[in-house]
Amino acid sequence: MIILTSEKLIIATPDGCDGSALHVELCDRRGAYWIPQVNSIGDYDDFGVEVPRQWKDFDRAVLVRNPYTRLLALREKYNKFRASKSDSTTGVYAPLSLGEYVDKVKMLQVPLINDWAAGLEAYTQIHHESIEKDIRKLTGLRIQCPVEHFGPWRKRFEKLSPEQLIFLFEYLIGDIVKFGYTTKAIGPIEAQEALRGIF
């Protein structure tokens, strides 16, 4: 979580939205704070949504991202975590392919930003893809914040089965609609076209 006291603004950065660069860029300023919070396993991370009492009256913003590229980032993080846990006694964990990860999304309880940020309503959206422009529009600050892009990300999803694509669309629909990614989503019709080889 980022607190900008001069702008009276709180920015929440969910997991998978590549918020580290934004923390570094904004929290180097006077009156700005980088607030890690305790997560569900007792560690500290940047993904908390508990607003400290002294800033309860500040405006709120949430960093959002195309749900499909966010899923790629979460998979990458999950594979790095698995690799860090491998040792001589447990063996080496093979990284999960995108299809394998999609099959585990429900079991891993991958949270939607819409659900994660529900306690922060009402909030402004800062889109990962236009982060510098959105921050400037919201705060007047000019920042340089490189973001991680996954190039032609749709090509990576083309390898999934139509069933997996339809599941993902249904699973991600809350974020797709709320955050304006409907034109980027791979919907059921497009998924069925993949089955007929015209994706």
PDB file of C-alpha atoms in Angstrom:
ATOM      1  CA  MET A   1       0.000   0.000   0.000  1.00  0.00           C
ATOM      2  CA  ILE A   2       1.206   3.490  -0.856  1.00  0.00           C
ATOM      3  CA  ILE A   3       0.201   6.551   1.161  1.00  0.00           C
ATOM      4  CA  LEU A   4       0.631   9.984  -0.438  1.00  0.00           C
ATOM      5  CA  THR A   5      -0.038  12.498   2.334  1.00  0.00           C
ATOM      6  CA  SER A   6       0.289  15.611   0.148  1.00  0.00           C
ATOM      7  CA  GLU A   7      -2.292  14.260  -2.296  1.00  0.00           C
ATOM      8  CA  LYS A   8      -4.392  12.685   0.504  1.00  0.00           C
ATOM      9  CA  LEU A   9      -4.394   9.457  -1.468  1.00  0.00           C
ATOM     10  CA  ILE A  10      -4.017   5.752  -0.713  1.00  0.00           C
ATOM     11  CA  ILE A  11      -2.977   3.442  -3.546  1.00  0.00           C
ATOM     12  CA  ALA A  12      -3.525  -0.279  -3.052  1.00  0.00           C
ATOM     13  CA  THR A  13      -1.463  -2.612  -5.208  1.00  0.00           C
ATOM     14  CA  PRO A  14      -2.800  -6.160  -5.572  1.00  0.00           C
ATOM     15  CA  ASP A  15      -0.616  -9.167  -6.185  1.00  0.00           C
ATOM     16  CA  GLY A  16       0.126  -9.752  -9.861  1.00  0.00           C
ATOM     17  CA  CYS A  17      -0.187  -6.090 -10.873  1.00  0.00           C
ATOM     18  CA  ASP A  18       3.545  -5.333 -10.904  1.00  0.00           C
ATOM     19  CA  GLY A  19       3.238  -2.589  -8.282  1.00  0.00           C
ATOM     20  CA  SER A  20       6.845  -2.707  -7.040  1.00  0.00           C
ATOM     21  CA  ALA A  21       8.079  -0.109  -9.535  1.00  0.00           C
ATOM     22  CA  LEU A  22       5.212   2.193  -8.528  1.00  0.00           C
ATOM     23  CA  HIS A  23       6.159   1.802  -4.845  1.00  0.00           C
ATOM     24  CA  VAL A  24       9.778   2.668  -5.615  1.00  0.00           C
ATOM     25  CA  GLU A  25       8.831   5.656  -7.786  1.00  0.00           C
ATOM     26  CA  LEU A  26       6.250   7.214  -5.465  1.00  0.00           C
ATOM     27  CA  CYS A  27       7.594   6.354  -2.027  1.00  0.00           C
ATOM     28  CA  ASP A  28      10.855   8.201  -2.593  1.00  0.00           C
ATOM     29  CA  ARG A  29       8.905  11.483  -2.310  1.00  0.00           C
ATOM     30  CA  ARG A  30       8.444  13.602   0.786  1.00  0.00           C
ATOM     31  CA  GLY A  31       5.270  12.712   2.670  1.00  0.00           C
ATOM     32  CA  ALA A  32       4.933   9.342   0.939  1.00  0.00           C
ATOM     33  CA  TYR A  33       4.890   6.021   2.763  1.00  0.00           C
ATOM     34  CA  TRP A  34       5.335   2.425   1.705  1.00  0.00           C
ATOM     35  CA  ILE A  35       3.135   0.389   4.041  1.00  0.00           C
ATOM     36  CA  PRO A  36       3.713  -3.381   4.058  1.00  0.00           C
ATOM     37  CA  GLN A  37       1.058  -5.378   5.885  1.00  0.00           C
ATOM     38  CA  VAL A  38       0.830  -8.804   7.453  1.00  0.00           C
ATOM     39  CA  ASN A  39      -0.611 -11.401   5.068  1.00  0.00           C
ATOM     40  CA  SER A  40      -2.561 -14.587   5.763  1.00  0.00           C
ATOM     41  CA  ILE A  41       0.586 -16.618   6.545  1.00  0.00           C
ATOM     42  CA  GLY A  42       2.121 -14.059   8.901  1.00  0.00           C
ATOM     43  CA  ASP A  43       4.637 -12.550   6.459  1.00  0.00           C
ATOM     44  CA  TYR A  44       4.729  -8.923   5.348  1.00  0.00           C
ATOM     45  CA  ASP A  45       3.948  -7.939   1.760  1.00  0.00           C
ATOM     46  CA  ASP A  46       2.665  -4.995  -0.296  1.00  0.00           C
ATOM     47  CA  PHE A  47      -0.797  -6.448  -0.941  1.00  0.00           C
ATOM     48  CA  GLY A  48      -2.771  -5.420   2.129  1.00  0.00           C
ATOM     49  CA  VAL A  49      -5.988  -3.409   2.049  1.00  0.00           C
ATOM     50  CA  GLU A  50      -6.259  -2.484   5.724  1.00  0.00           C
ATOM     51  CA  VAL A  51      -6.201   1.335   5.786  1.00  0.00           C
ATOM     52  CA  PRO A  52      -4.305   2.687   8.804  1.00  0.00           C
ATOM     53  CA  ARG A  53      -6.540   4.759  11.095  1.00  0.00           C
ATOM     54  CA  GLN A  54      -4.733   8.080  10.569  1.00  0.00           C
ATOM     55  CA  TRP A  55      -5.432   7.936   6.814  1.00  0.00           C
ATOM     56  CA  LYS A  56      -9.019   6.614   6.828  1.00  0.00           C
ATOM     57  CA  ASP A  57     -10.369   9.826   5.276  1.00  0.00           C
ATOM     58  CA  PHE A  58      -7.944   9.793   2.296  1.00  0.00           C
ATOM     59  CA  ASP A  59      -9.172   9.067  -1.226  1.00  0.00           C
ATOM     60  CA  ARG A  60      -8.439   5.565  -2.501  1.00  0.00           C
ATOM     61  CA  ALA A  61      -7.106   4.160  -5.740  1.00  0.00           C
ATOM     62  CA  VAL A  62      -6.404   0.592  -6.792  1.00  0.00           C
ATOM     63  CA  LEU A  63      -3.859  -0.545  -9.347  1.00  0.00           C
ATOM     64  CA  VAL A  64      -5.664  -2.838 -11.795  1.00  0.00           C
ATOM     65  CA  ARG A  65      -4.452  -4.939 -14.709  1.00  0.00           C
ATOM     66  CA  ASN A  66      -5.716  -6.932 -17.650  1.00  0.00           C
ATOM     67  CA  PRO A  67      -6.844 -10.135 -15.887  1.00  0.00           C
ATOM     68  CA  TYR A  68      -5.056 -12.292 -18.476  1.00  0.00           C
ATOM     69  CA  THR A  69      -1.641 -10.625 -18.133  1.00  0.00           C
ATOM     70  CA  ARG A  70      -2.149 -10.557 -14.359  1.00  0.00           C
ATOM     71  CA  LEU A  71      -2.686 -14.317 -14.498  1.00  0.00           C
ATOM     72  CA  LEU A  72       0.593 -14.690 -16.414  1.00  0.00           C
ATOM     73  CA  ALA A  73       2.382 -12.649 -13.725  1.00  0.00           C
ATOM     74  CA  LEU A  74       0.822 -14.713 -10.925  1.00  0.00           C
ATOM     75  CA  ARG A  75       1.844 -17.947 -12.659  1.00  0.00           C
ATOM     76  CA  GLU A  76       5.400 -16.660 -13.023  1.00  0.00           C
ATOM     77  CA  LYS A  77       5.489 -15.789  -9.318  1.00  0.00           C
ATOM     78  CA  TYR A  78       4.031 -19.179  -8.377  1.00  0.00           C
ATOM     79  CA  ASN A  79       6.687 -20.999 -10.424  1.00  0.00           C
ATOM     80  CA  LYS A  80       9.471 -18.938  -8.801  1.00  0.00           C
ATOM     81  CA  PHE A  81       8.044 -19.803  -5.374  1.00  0.00           C
ATOM     82  CA  ARG A  82       7.962 -23.522  -6.249  1.00  0.00           C
ATOM     83  CA  ALA A  83      11.554 -23.358  -7.518  1.00  0.00           C
ATOM     84  CA  SER A  84      12.677 -21.695  -4.270  1.00  0.00           C
ATOM     85  CA  LYS A  85      11.110 -24.532  -2.258  1.00  0.00           C
ATOM     86  CA  SER A  86      12.884 -27.275  -4.171  1.00  0.00           C
ATOM     87  CA  ASP A  87      15.904 -28.850  -2.523  1.00  0.00           C
ATOM     88  CA  SER A  88      17.768 -32.110  -2.521  1.00  0.00           C
ATOM     89  CA  THR A  89      15.157 -33.875  -0.383  1.00  0.00           C
ATOM     90  CA  THR A  90      12.042 -32.773  -2.242  1.00  0.00           C
ATOM     91  CA  GLY A  91      13.532 -32.704  -5.714  1.00  0.00           C
ATOM     92  CA  VAL A  92      13.176 -30.016  -8.336  1.00  0.00           C
ATOM     93  CA  TYR A  93       9.706 -28.759  -9.112  1.00  0.00           C
ATOM     94  CA  ALA A  94       9.037 -28.459 -12.809  1.00  0.00           C
ATOM     95  CA  PRO A  95       7.453 -25.119 -13.640  1.00  0.00           C
ATOM     96  CA  LEU A  96       3.732 -25.318 -14.344  1.00  0.00           C
ATOM     97  CA  SER A  97       2.693 -24.632 -17.901  1.00  0.00           C
ATOM     98  CA  LEU A  98      -0.022 -22.042 -18.423  1.00  0.00           C
ATOM     99  CA  GLY A  99      -2.585 -24.811 -18.948  1.00  0.00           C
ATOM    100  CA  GLU A 100      -1.554 -26.565 -15.719  1.00  0.00           C
ATOM    101  CA  TYR A 101      -1.750 -23.285 -13.825  1.00  0.00           C
ATOM    102  CA  VAL A 102      -5.209 -22.500 -15.243  1.00  0.00           C
ATOM    103  CA  ASP A 103      -6.351 -25.937 -14.085  1.00  0.00           C
ATOM    104  CA  LYS A 104      -5.203 -25.020 -10.539  1.00  0.00           C
ATOM    105  CA  VAL A 105      -6.643 -21.476 -10.441  1.00  0.00           C
ATOM    106  CA  LYS A 106      -9.702 -22.513  -8.452  1.00  0.00           C
ATOM    107  CA  MET A 107      -7.731 -24.695  -6.042  1.00  0.00           C
ATOM    108  CA  LEU A 108      -5.144 -21.929  -5.516  1.00  0.00           C
ATOM    109  CA  GLN A 109      -8.018 -19.507  -4.897  1.00  0.00           C
ATOM    110  CA  VAL A 110      -6.502 -16.864  -7.164  1.00  0.00           C
ATOM    111  CA  PRO A 111      -8.319 -13.729  -5.976  1.00  0.00           C
ATOM    112  CA  LEU A 112     -10.014 -11.287  -8.295  1.00  0.00           C
ATOM    113  CA  ILE A 113      -9.011  -7.665  -7.720  1.00  0.00           C
ATOM    114  CA  ASN A 114     -12.716  -6.828  -7.560  1.00  0.00           C
ATOM    115  CA  ASP A 115     -13.117  -9.068  -4.495  1.00  0.00           C
ATOM    116  CA  TRP A 116      -9.748  -8.210  -2.927  1.00  0.00           C
ATOM    117  CA  ALA A 117     -10.443  -4.443  -3.054  1.00  0.00           C
ATOM    118  CA  ALA A 118     -14.116  -4.606  -2.013  1.00  0.00           C
ATOM    119  CA  GLY A 119     -13.384  -3.032   1.380  1.00  0.00           C
ATOM    120  CA  LEU A 120     -11.800   0.003  -0.287  1.00  0.00           C
ATOM    121  CA  GLU A 121     -14.929   1.113  -2.187  1.00  0.00           C
ATOM    122  CA  ALA A 122     -15.285   3.612  -3.691  1.00  0.00           C
ATOM    123  CA  TYR A 123     -11.938   3.852  -5.393  1.00  0.00           C
ATOM    124  CA  THR A 124     -10.369   5.180  -8.562  1.00  0.00           C
ATOM    125  CA  GLN A 125      -8.716   2.768 -10.959  1.00  0.00           C
ATOM    126  CA  ILE A 126      -5.088   3.082 -12.008  1.00  0.00           C
ATOM    127  CA  HIS A 127      -4.514   0.820 -15.012  1.00  0.00           C
ATOM    128  CA  HIS A 128      -1.202  -0.996 -15.164  1.00  0.00           C
ATOM    129  CA  GLU A 129      -1.080  -0.482 -18.931  1.00  0.00           C
ATOM    130  CA  SER A 130      -1.365   3.337 -18.616  1.00  0.00           C
ATOM    131  CA  ILE A 131       0.116   3.781 -15.156  1.00  0.00           C
ATOM    132  CA  GLU A 132       2.115   6.966 -15.811  1.00  0.00           C
ATOM    133  CA  LYS A 133      -0.845   8.715 -17.480  1.00  0.00           C
ATOM    134  CA  ASP A 134      -3.318   7.587 -14.817  1.00  0.00           C
ATOM    135  CA  ILE A 135      -1.065   8.718 -11.936  1.00  0.00           C
ATOM    136  CA  ARG A 136      -0.578  12.097 -13.587  1.00  0.00           C
ATOM    137  CA  LYS A 137      -4.320  12.503 -14.142  1.00  0.00           C
ATOM    138  CA  LEU A 138      -5.079  11.497 -10.548  1.00  0.00           C
ATOM    139  CA  THR A 139      -2.306  13.319  -8.677  1.00  0.00           C
ATOM    140  CA  GLY A 140      -0.615  15.701 -11.102  1.00  0.00           C
ATOM    141  CA  LEU A 141       2.681  13.859 -10.500  1.00  0.00           C
ATOM    142  CA  ARG A 142       4.885  13.035 -13.454  1.00  0.00           C
ATOM    143  CA  ILE A 143       6.483   9.657 -12.920  1.00  0.00           C
ATOM    144  CA  GLN A 144       8.540   7.192 -14.892  1.00  0.00           C
ATOM    145  CA  CYS A 145       7.340   3.732 -14.094  1.00  0.00           C
ATOM    146  CA  PRO A 146       8.309   0.935 -16.464  1.00  0.00           C
ATOM    147  CA  VAL A 147       5.766  -1.846 -16.517  1.00  0.00           C
ATOM    148  CA  GLU A 148       6.073  -5.508 -17.373  1.00  0.00           C
ATOM    149  CA  HIS A 149       4.325  -6.401 -20.602  1.00  0.00           C
ATOM    150  CA  PHE A 150       3.836  -9.930 -21.809  1.00  0.00           C
ATOM    151  CA  GLY A 151       4.129  -9.019 -25.496  1.00  0.00           C
ATOM    152  CA  PRO A 152       1.513 -10.750 -27.599  1.00  0.00           C
ATOM    153  CA  TRP A 153      -0.057 -12.400 -24.537  1.00  0.00           C
ATOM    154  CA  ARG A 154      -3.050 -13.731 -26.488  1.00  0.00           C
ATOM    155  CA  LYS A 155      -0.751 -16.131 -28.375  1.00  0.00           C
ATOM    156  CA  ARG A 156       0.101 -17.799 -25.066  1.00  0.00           C
ATOM    157  CA  PHE A 157      -3.571 -18.356 -24.316  1.00  0.00           C
ATOM    158  CA  GLU A 158      -4.235 -19.754 -27.812  1.00  0.00           C
ATOM    159  CA  LYS A 159      -2.594 -22.986 -26.660  1.00  0.00           C
ATOM    160  CA  LEU A 160      -5.288 -23.590 -24.050  1.00  0.00           C
ATOM    161  CA  SER A 161      -8.310 -25.758 -24.716  1.00  0.00           C
ATOM    162  CA  PRO A 162     -11.676 -24.091 -25.397  1.00  0.00           C
ATOM    163  CA  GLU A 163     -12.873 -25.461 -22.039  1.00  0.00           C
ATOM    164  CA  GLN A 164      -9.972 -23.774 -20.236  1.00  0.00           C
ATOM    165  CA  LEU A 165     -10.590 -20.489 -22.076  1.00  0.00           C
ATOM    166  CA  ILE A 166     -14.298 -20.539 -21.220  1.00  0.00           C
ATOM    167  CA  PHE A 167     -13.506 -21.378 -17.574  1.00  0.00           C
ATOM    168  CA  LEU A 168     -11.047 -18.470 -17.407  1.00  0.00           C
ATOM    169  CA  PHE A 169     -13.539 -16.044 -18.927  1.00  0.00           C
ATOM    170  CA  GLU A 170     -16.172 -17.072 -16.396  1.00  0.00           C
ATOM    171  CA  TYR A 171     -13.683 -16.989 -13.504  1.00  0.00           C
ATOM    172  CA  LEU A 172     -12.268 -13.567 -14.433  1.00  0.00           C
ATOM    173  CA  ILE A 173     -15.525 -11.920 -15.532  1.00  0.00           C
ATOM    174  CA  GLY A 174     -15.769  -9.720 -12.412  1.00  0.00           C
ATOM    175  CA  ASP A 175     -12.435  -8.039 -13.158  1.00  0.00           C
ATOM    176  CA  ILE A 176     -12.952  -8.078 -16.923  1.00  0.00           C
ATOM    177  CA  VAL A 177     -16.175  -6.080 -16.693  1.00  0.00           C
ATOM    178  CA  LYS A 178     -15.460  -3.813 -13.701  1.00  0.00           C
ATOM    179  CA  PHE A 179     -12.063  -2.650 -14.930  1.00  0.00           C
ATOM    180  CA  GLY A 180     -12.882  -2.212 -18.625  1.00  0.00           C
ATOM    181  CA  TYR A 181     -11.175  -5.199 -20.229  1.00  0.00           C
ATOM    182  CA  THR A 182     -14.185  -6.590 -22.119  1.00  0.00           C
ATOM    183  CA  THR A 183     -12.641  -5.873 -25.533  1.00  0.00           C
ATOM    184  CA  LYS A 184      -9.455  -7.712 -24.538  1.00  0.00           C
ATOM    185  CA  ALA A 185     -11.133 -10.771 -23.016  1.00  0.00           C
ATOM    186  CA  ILE A 186     -11.193 -14.143 -24.753  1.00  0.00           C
ATOM    187  CA  GLY A 187     -14.896 -14.882 -24.577  1.00  0.00           C
ATOM    188  CA  PRO A 188     -16.792 -18.139 -25.122  1.00  0.00           C
ATOM    189  CA  ILE A 189     -17.424 -17.490 -28.839  1.00  0.00           C
ATOM    190  CA  GLU A 190     -13.733 -16.904 -29.488  1.00  0.00           C
ATOM    191  CA  ALA A 191     -12.923 -19.992 -27.412  1.00  0.00           C
ATOM    192  CA  GLN A 192     -15.268 -22.100 -29.566  1.00  0.00           C
ATOM    193  CA  GLU A 193     -13.615 -20.678 -32.681  1.00  0.00           C
ATOM    194  CA  ALA A 194     -10.325 -21.965 -31.288  1.00  0.00           C
ATOM    195  CA  LEU A 195     -11.844 -25.434 -31.275  1.00  0.00           C
ATOM    196  CA  ARG A 196     -12.575 -25.079 -34.994  1.00  0.00           C
ATOM    197  CA  GLY A 197      -9.073 -23.760 -35.684  1.00  0.00           C
ATOM    198  CA  ILE A 198      -9.998 -20.172 -36.555  1.00  0.00           C
ATOM    199  CA  PHE A 199      -8.699 -18.468 -33.382  1.00  0.00           C
TER     200      PHE A 199
END
